[in-house]
mmCIF file of C-alpha atoms in Angstrom:
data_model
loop_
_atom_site.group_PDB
_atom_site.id
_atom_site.type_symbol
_atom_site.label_atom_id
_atom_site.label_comp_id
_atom_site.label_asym_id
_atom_site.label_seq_id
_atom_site.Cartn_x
_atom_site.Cartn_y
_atom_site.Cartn_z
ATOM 1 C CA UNK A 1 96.522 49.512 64.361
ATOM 2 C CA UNK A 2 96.322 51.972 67.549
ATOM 3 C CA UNK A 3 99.336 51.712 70.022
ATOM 4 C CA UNK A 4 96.922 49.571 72.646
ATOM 5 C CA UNK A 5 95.497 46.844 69.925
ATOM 6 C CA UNK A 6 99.392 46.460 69.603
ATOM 7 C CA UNK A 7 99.500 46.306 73.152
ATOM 8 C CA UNK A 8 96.444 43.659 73.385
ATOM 9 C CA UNK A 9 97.659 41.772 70.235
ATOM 10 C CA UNK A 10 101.342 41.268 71.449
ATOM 11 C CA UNK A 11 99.947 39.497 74.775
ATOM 12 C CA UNK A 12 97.782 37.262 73.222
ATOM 13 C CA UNK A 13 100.510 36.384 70.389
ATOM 14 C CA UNK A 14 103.034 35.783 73.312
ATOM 15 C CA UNK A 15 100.524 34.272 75.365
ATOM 16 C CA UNK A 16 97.231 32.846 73.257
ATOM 17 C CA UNK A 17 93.951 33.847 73.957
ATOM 18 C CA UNK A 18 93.672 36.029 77.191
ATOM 19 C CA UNK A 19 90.459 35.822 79.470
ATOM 20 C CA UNK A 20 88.025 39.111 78.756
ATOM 21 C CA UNK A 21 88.655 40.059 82.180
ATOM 22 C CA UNK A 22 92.413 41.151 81.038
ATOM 23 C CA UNK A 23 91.132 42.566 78.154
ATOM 24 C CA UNK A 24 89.140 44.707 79.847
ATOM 25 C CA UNK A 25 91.626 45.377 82.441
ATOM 26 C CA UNK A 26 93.911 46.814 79.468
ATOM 27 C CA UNK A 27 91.199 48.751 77.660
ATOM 28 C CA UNK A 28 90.547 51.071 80.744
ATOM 29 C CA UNK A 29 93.378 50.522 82.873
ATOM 30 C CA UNK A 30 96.620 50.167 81.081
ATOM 31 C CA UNK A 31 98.895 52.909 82.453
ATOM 32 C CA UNK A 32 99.453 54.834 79.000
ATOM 33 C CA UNK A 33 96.646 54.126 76.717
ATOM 34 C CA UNK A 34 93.868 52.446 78.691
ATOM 35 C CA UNK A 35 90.767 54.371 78.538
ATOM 36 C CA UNK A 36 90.593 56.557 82.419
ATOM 37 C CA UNK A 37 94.495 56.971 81.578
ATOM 38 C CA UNK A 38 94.812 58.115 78.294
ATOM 39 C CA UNK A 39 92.707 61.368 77.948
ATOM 40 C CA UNK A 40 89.685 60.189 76.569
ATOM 41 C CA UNK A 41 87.390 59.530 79.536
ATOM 42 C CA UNK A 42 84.775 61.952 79.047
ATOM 43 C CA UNK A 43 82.070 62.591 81.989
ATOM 44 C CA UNK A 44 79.303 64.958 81.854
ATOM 45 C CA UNK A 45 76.741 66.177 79.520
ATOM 46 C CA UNK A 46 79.283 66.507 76.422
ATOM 47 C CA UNK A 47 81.349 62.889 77.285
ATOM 48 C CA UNK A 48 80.627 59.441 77.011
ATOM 49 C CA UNK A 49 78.059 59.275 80.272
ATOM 50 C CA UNK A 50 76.577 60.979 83.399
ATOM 51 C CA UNK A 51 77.004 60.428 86.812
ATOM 52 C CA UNK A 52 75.306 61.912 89.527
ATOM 53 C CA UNK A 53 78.423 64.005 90.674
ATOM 54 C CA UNK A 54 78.703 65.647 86.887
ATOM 55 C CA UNK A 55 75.458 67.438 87.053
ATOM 56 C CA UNK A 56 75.885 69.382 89.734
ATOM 57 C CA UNK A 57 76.763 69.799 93.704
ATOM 58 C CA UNK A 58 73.697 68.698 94.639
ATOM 59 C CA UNK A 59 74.466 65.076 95.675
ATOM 60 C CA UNK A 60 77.705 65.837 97.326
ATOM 61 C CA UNK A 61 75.741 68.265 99.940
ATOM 62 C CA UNK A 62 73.571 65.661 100.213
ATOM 63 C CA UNK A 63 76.313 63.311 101.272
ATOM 64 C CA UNK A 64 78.010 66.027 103.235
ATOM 65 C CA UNK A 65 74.831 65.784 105.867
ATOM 66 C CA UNK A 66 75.200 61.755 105.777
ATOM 67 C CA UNK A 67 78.949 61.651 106.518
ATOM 68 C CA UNK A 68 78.332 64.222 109.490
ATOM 69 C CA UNK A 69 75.817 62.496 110.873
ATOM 70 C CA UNK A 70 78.398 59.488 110.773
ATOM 71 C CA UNK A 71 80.848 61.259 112.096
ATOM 72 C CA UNK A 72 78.650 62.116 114.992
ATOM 73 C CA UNK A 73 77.063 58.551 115.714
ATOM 74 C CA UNK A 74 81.340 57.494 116.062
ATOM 75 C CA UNK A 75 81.505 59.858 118.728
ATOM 76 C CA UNK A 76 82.993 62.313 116.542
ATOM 77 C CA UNK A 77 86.204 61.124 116.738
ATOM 78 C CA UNK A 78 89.546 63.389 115.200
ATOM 79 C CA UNK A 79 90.714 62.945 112.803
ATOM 80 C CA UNK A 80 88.073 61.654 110.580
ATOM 81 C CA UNK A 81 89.517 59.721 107.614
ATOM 82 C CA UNK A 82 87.218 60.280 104.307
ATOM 83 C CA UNK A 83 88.877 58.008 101.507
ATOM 84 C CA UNK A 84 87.188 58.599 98.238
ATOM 85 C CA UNK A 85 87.845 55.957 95.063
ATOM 86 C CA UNK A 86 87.167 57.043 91.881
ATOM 87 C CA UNK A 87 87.362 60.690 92.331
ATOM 88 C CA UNK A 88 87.847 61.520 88.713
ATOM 89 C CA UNK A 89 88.789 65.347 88.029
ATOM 90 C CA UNK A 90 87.906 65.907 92.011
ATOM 91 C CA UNK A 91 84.511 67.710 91.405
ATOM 92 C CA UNK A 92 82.631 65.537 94.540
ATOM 93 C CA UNK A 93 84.952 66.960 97.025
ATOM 94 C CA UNK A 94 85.111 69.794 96.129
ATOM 95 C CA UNK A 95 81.535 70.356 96.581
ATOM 96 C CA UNK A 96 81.606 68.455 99.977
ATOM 97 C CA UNK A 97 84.312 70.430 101.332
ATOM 98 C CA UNK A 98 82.367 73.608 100.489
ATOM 99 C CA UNK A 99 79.476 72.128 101.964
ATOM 100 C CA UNK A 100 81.205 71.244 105.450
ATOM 101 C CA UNK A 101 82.969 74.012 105.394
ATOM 102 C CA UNK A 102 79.481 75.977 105.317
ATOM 103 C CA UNK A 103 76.515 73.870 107.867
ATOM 104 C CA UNK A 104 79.136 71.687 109.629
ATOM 105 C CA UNK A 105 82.195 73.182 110.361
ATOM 106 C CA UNK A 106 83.343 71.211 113.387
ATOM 107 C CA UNK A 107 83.031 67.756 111.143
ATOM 108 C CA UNK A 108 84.970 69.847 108.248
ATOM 109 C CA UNK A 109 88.158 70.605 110.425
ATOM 110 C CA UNK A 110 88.118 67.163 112.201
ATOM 111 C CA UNK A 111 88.414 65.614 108.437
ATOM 112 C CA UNK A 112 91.544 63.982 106.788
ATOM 113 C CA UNK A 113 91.058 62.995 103.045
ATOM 114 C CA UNK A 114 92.580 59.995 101.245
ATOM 115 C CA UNK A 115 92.039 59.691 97.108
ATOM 116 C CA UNK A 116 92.426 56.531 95.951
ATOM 117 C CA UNK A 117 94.398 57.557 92.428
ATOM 118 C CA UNK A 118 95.982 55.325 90.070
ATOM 119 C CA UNK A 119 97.050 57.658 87.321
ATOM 120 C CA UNK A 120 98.825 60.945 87.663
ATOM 121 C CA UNK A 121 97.264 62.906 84.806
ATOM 122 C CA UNK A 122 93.802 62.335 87.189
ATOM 123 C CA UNK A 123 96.180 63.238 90.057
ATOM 124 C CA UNK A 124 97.146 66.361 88.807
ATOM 125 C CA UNK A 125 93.417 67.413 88.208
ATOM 126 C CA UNK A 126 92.459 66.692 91.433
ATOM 127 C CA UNK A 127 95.314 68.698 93.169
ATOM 128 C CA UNK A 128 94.316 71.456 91.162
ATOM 129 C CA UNK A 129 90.262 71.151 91.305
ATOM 130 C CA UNK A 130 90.997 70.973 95.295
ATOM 131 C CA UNK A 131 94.257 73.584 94.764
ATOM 132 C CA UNK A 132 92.274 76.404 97.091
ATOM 133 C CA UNK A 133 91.420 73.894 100.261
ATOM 134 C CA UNK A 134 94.657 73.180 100.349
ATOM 135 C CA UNK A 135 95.655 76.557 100.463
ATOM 136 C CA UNK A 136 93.194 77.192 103.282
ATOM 137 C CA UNK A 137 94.053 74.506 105.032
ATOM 138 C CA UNK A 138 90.550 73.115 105.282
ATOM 139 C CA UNK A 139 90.759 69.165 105.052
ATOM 140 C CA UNK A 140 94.367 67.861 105.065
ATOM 141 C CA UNK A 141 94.242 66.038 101.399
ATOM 142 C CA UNK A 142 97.187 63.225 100.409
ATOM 143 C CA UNK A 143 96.761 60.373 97.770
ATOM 144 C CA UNK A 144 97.528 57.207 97.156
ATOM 145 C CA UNK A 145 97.734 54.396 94.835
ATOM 146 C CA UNK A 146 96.142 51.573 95.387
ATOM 147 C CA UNK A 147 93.635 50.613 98.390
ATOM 148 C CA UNK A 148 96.592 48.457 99.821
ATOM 149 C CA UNK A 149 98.350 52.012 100.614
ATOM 150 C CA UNK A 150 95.563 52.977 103.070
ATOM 151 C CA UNK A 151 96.683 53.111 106.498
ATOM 152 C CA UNK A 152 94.453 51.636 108.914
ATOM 153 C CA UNK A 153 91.523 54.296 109.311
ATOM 154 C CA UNK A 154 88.225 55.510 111.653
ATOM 155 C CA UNK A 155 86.079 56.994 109.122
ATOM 156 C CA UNK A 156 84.395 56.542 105.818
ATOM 157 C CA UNK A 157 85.100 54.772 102.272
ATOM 158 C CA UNK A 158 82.886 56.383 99.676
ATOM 159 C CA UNK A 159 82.830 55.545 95.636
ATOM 160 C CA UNK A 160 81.125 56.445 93.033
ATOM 161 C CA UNK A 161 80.416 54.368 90.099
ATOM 162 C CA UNK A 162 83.676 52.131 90.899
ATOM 163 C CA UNK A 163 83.026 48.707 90.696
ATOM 164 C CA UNK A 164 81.017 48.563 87.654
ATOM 165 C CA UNK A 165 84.586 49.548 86.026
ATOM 166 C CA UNK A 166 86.050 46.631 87.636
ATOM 167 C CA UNK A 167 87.448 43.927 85.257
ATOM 168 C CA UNK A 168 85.369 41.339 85.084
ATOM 169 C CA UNK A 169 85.139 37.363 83.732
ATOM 170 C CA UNK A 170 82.728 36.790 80.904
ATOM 171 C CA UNK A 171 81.348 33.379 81.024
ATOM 172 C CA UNK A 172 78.468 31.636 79.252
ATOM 173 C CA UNK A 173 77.202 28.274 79.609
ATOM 174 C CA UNK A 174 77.435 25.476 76.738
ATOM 175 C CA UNK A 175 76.795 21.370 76.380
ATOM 176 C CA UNK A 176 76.111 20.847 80.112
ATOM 177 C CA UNK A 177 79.540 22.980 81.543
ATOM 178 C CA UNK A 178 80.709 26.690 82.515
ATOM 179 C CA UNK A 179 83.239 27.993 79.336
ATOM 180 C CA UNK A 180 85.141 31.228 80.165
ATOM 181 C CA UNK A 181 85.097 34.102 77.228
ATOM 182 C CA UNK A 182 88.869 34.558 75.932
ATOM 183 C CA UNK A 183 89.645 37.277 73.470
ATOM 184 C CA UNK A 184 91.958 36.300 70.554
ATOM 185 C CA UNK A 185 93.049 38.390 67.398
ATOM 186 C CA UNK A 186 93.128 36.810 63.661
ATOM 187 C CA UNK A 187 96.099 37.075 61.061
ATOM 188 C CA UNK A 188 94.391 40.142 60.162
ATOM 189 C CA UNK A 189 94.353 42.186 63.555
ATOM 190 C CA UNK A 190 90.918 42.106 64.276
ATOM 191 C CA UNK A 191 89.947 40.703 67.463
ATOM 192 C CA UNK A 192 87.662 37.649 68.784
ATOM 193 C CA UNK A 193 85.798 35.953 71.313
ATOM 194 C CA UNK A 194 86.503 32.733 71.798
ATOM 195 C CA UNK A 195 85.738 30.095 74.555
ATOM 196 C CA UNK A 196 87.998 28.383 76.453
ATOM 197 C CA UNK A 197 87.965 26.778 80.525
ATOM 198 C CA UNK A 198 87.660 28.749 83.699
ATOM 199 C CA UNK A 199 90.389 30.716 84.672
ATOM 200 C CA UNK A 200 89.957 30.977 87.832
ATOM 201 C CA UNK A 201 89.509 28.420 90.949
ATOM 202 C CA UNK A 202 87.261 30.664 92.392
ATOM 203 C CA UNK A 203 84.423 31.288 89.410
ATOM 204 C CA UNK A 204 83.348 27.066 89.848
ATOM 205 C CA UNK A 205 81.836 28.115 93.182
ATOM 206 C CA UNK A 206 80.160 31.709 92.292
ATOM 207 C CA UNK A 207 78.220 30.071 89.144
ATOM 208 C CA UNK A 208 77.298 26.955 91.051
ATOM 209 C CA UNK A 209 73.901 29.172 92.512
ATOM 210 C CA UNK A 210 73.471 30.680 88.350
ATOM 211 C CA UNK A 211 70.234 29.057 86.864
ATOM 212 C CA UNK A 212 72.366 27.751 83.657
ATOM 213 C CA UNK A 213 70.732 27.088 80.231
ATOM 214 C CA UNK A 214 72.472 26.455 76.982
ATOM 215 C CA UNK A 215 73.924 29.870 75.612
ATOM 216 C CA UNK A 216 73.369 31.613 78.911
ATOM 217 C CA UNK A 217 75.926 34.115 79.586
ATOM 218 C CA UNK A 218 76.860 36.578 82.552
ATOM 219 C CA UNK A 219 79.589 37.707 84.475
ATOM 220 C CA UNK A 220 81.530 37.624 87.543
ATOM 221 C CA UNK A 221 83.115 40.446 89.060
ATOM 222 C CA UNK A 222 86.156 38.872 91.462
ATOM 223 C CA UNK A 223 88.068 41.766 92.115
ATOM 224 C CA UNK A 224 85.468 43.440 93.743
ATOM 225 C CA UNK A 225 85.636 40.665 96.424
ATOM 226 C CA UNK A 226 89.177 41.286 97.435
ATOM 227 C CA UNK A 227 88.315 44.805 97.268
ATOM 228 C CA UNK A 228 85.730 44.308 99.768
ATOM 229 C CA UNK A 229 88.351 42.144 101.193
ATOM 230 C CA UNK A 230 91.246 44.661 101.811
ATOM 231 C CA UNK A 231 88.914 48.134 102.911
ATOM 232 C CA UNK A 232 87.719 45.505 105.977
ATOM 233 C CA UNK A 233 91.125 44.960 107.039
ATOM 234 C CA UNK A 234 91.685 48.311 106.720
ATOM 235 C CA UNK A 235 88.863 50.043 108.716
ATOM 236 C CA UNK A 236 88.772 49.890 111.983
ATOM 237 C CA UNK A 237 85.800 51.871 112.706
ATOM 238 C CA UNK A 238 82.906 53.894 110.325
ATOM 239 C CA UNK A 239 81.478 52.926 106.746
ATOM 240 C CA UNK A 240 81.836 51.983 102.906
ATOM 241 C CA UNK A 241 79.709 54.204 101.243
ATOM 242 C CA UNK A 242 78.842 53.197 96.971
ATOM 243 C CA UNK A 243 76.604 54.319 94.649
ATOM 244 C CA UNK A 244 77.011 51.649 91.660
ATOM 245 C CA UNK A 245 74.835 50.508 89.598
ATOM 246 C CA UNK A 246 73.236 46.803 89.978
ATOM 247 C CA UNK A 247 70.973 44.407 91.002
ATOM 248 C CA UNK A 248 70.163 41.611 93.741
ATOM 249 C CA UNK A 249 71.258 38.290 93.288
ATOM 250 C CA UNK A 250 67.665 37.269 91.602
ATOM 251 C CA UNK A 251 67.584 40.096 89.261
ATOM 252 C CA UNK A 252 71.214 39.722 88.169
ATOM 253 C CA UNK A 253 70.704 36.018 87.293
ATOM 254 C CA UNK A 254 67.125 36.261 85.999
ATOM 255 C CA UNK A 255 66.596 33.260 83.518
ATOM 256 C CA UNK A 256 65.623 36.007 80.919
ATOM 257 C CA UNK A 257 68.595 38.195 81.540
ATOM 258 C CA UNK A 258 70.437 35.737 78.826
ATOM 259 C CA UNK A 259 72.975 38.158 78.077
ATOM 260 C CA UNK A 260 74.415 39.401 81.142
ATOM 261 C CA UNK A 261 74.786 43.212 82.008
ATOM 262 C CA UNK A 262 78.533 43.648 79.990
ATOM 263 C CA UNK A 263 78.099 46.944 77.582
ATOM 264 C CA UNK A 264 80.122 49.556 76.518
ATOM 265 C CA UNK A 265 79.336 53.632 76.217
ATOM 266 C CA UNK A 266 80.703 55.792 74.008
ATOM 267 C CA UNK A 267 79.043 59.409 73.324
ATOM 268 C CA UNK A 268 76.330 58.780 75.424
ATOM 269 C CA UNK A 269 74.924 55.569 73.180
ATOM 270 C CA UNK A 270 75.498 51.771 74.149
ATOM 271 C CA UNK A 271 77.965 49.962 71.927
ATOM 272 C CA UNK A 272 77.649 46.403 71.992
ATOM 273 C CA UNK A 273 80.983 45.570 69.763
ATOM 274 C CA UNK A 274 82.912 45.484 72.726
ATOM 275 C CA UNK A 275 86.363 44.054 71.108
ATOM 276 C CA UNK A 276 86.614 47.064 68.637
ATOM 277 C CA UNK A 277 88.463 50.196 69.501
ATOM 278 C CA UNK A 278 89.848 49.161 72.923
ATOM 279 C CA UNK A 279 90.980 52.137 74.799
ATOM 280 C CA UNK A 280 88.371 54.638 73.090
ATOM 281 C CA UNK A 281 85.469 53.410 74.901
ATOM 282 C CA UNK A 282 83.647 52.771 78.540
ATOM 283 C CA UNK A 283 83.603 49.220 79.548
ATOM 284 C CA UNK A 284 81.022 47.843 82.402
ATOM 285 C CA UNK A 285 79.048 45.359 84.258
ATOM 286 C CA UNK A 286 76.266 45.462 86.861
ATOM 287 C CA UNK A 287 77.183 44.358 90.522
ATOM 288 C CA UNK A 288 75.635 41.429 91.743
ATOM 289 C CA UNK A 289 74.832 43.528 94.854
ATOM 290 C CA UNK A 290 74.074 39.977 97.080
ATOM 291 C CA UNK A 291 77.667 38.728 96.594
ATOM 292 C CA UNK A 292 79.055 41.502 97.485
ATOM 293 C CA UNK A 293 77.505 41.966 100.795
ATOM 294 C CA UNK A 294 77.941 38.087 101.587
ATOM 295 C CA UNK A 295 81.623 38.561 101.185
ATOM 296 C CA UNK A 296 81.672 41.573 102.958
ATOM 297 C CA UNK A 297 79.533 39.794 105.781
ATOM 298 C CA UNK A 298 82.162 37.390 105.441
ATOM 299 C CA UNK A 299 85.051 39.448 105.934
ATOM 300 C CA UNK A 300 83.731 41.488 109.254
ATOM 301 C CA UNK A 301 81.218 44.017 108.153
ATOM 302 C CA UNK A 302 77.768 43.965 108.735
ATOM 303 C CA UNK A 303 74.958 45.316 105.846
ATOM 304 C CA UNK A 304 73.507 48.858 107.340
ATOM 305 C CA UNK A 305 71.291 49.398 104.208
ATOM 306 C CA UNK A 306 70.518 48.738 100.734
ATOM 307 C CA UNK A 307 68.071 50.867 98.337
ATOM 308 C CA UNK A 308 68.189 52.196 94.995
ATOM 309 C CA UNK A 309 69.165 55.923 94.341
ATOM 310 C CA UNK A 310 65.949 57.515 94.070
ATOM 311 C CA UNK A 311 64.714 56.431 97.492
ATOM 312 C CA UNK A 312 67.921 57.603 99.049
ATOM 313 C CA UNK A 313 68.054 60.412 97.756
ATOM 314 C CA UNK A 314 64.290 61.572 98.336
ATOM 315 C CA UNK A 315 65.091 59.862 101.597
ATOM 316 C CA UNK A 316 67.970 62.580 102.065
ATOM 317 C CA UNK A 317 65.525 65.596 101.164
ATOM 318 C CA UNK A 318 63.278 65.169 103.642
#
């Protein structure tokens, strides 16, 4: 068995089944062999998947003319805090802070950037992917753990394919009633679903709106409400930038979308076995794209826009 289904299988014998939202919180996240911590994350043409930042600097000189032109409608204030989440080996800013550096130099020096970095292998590829700005000088660059470590800021949150990584609760609906997905493990080591109630006080209320029919499953993605949660405490004035992928609340919960969006990627090919290999894979879920702008409505921010990447980017081109 590898050293994480010992991990996995040790909780669950200590503690019985666990929710899939902690299993999939281990699988990617767990601080030694959790899958964007342990080595094995692969991005790009020869990895597990593609993202729009892998394939060239093209959409982060795109973005570099749409944080400008936020930076001007602010009254291009100084400093301007950029926090990015997600920022993998560092490649997006990078090719933003050649791009500033280049067509908009006044928004380049008035920058301060923030990564959002859990792990300190990723760390250490960051510092050195953004070693020579640094050494310039261009863009004073510090990072930080957790969102909670942001100081109050004027300026922009941008990720990239971050909440779909978020842990989320697996739930399908049976005899009349909402049953949570656990994950347990058999006397032979091999791990299974199995149901089990609601874990949390808050998932009763999110499925109440879910057009529910026997075997129907989906998921919930709670953490990205207190994420929402936390950046509008901590932004005083400017923007929260994502590209994720995901759908409107009628789309997510389509009657015929009986499955949910929960998958798995490994070597560019879907993997629905989703228990096996924990660790060695990429685990994620859609966003339901309405919730999250209700609870950021709800927390103090107000909706700018909403479109799908194409028409943004054409948009952008123009």
């Amino acid at each position: 068995m590898a050293p994480l289904e010992d991990v996995i299988s040790e909780e669950i014998k200590k503690k019985g089944a666990i929710p899939f939202h902690r299993f999939m919180e281990l699988a990617l996240y767990h601080p030694r062999y959790g899958y964007y911590a342990n080595g094995t994350v692969r991005i790009g043409r020869q990895g597990d998947f593609i993202t729009n930042v892998s394939i060239g600097p093209v959409f982060a000189r795109l973005m570099a003319a749409v944080f400008a032109d936020i930076w001007h409608r602010l009254g291009e204030p100084a400093p301007f805090t950029l926090v990015e989440q997600g920022a993998d080996r560092g490649d997006f800013l990078h090719d933003l802070l050649t791009a500033t550096y280049k067509e908009w130099p006044d928004f380049h020096n008035a920058m301060e950037i923030i990564i959002v970095e859990p792990f300190a292998a990723n760390e250490t590829r960051q510092y050195e992917r953004l070693f020579e700005w640094q050494e310039r000088g261009h863009g004073k660059i510090v990072w930080v753990q957790d969102i909670e470590d942001i100081p109050n800021f004027t300026g922009i949150h941008f990720s990239n394919e971050l909440l779909d990584a978020m842990p989320v609760h697996s739930v399908v609906y049976r005899k009349g009633e909402w049953r949570e997905r656990y994950v347990n493990v058999t006397s032979g080591g091999e791990f299974i679903w199995q149901d089990g109630p609601l874990s949390h006080r808050a998932l009763p209320a999110m499925l109440k709106e879910v057009p529910a029919s026997e075997g129907y499953e989906t998921e919930v993605n709670l953490r990205a409400f207190r994420w929402i949660e936390t950046l509008a405490r901590k932004l005083d004035r400017g923007a929260v930038l994502l590209a994720d992928y995901g759908y409107t609340r009628r789309d997510y919960y389509h009657p015929e979308r009986r499955t949910g969006t929960l998958t798995g990627y490994q070597n560019h090919h879907r993997c629905d076995a989703l228990l096996i290999e924990p660790g060695q894979k990429d685990l994620t879920a859609h966003i339901d794209f309405t919730a999250l702008a209700l609870g950021a409505e709800a927390a103090g921010m107000r909706l700018a826009g909403y479109t799908d990447q194409h028409h943004f980017m054409v948009a952008l081109g123009q």
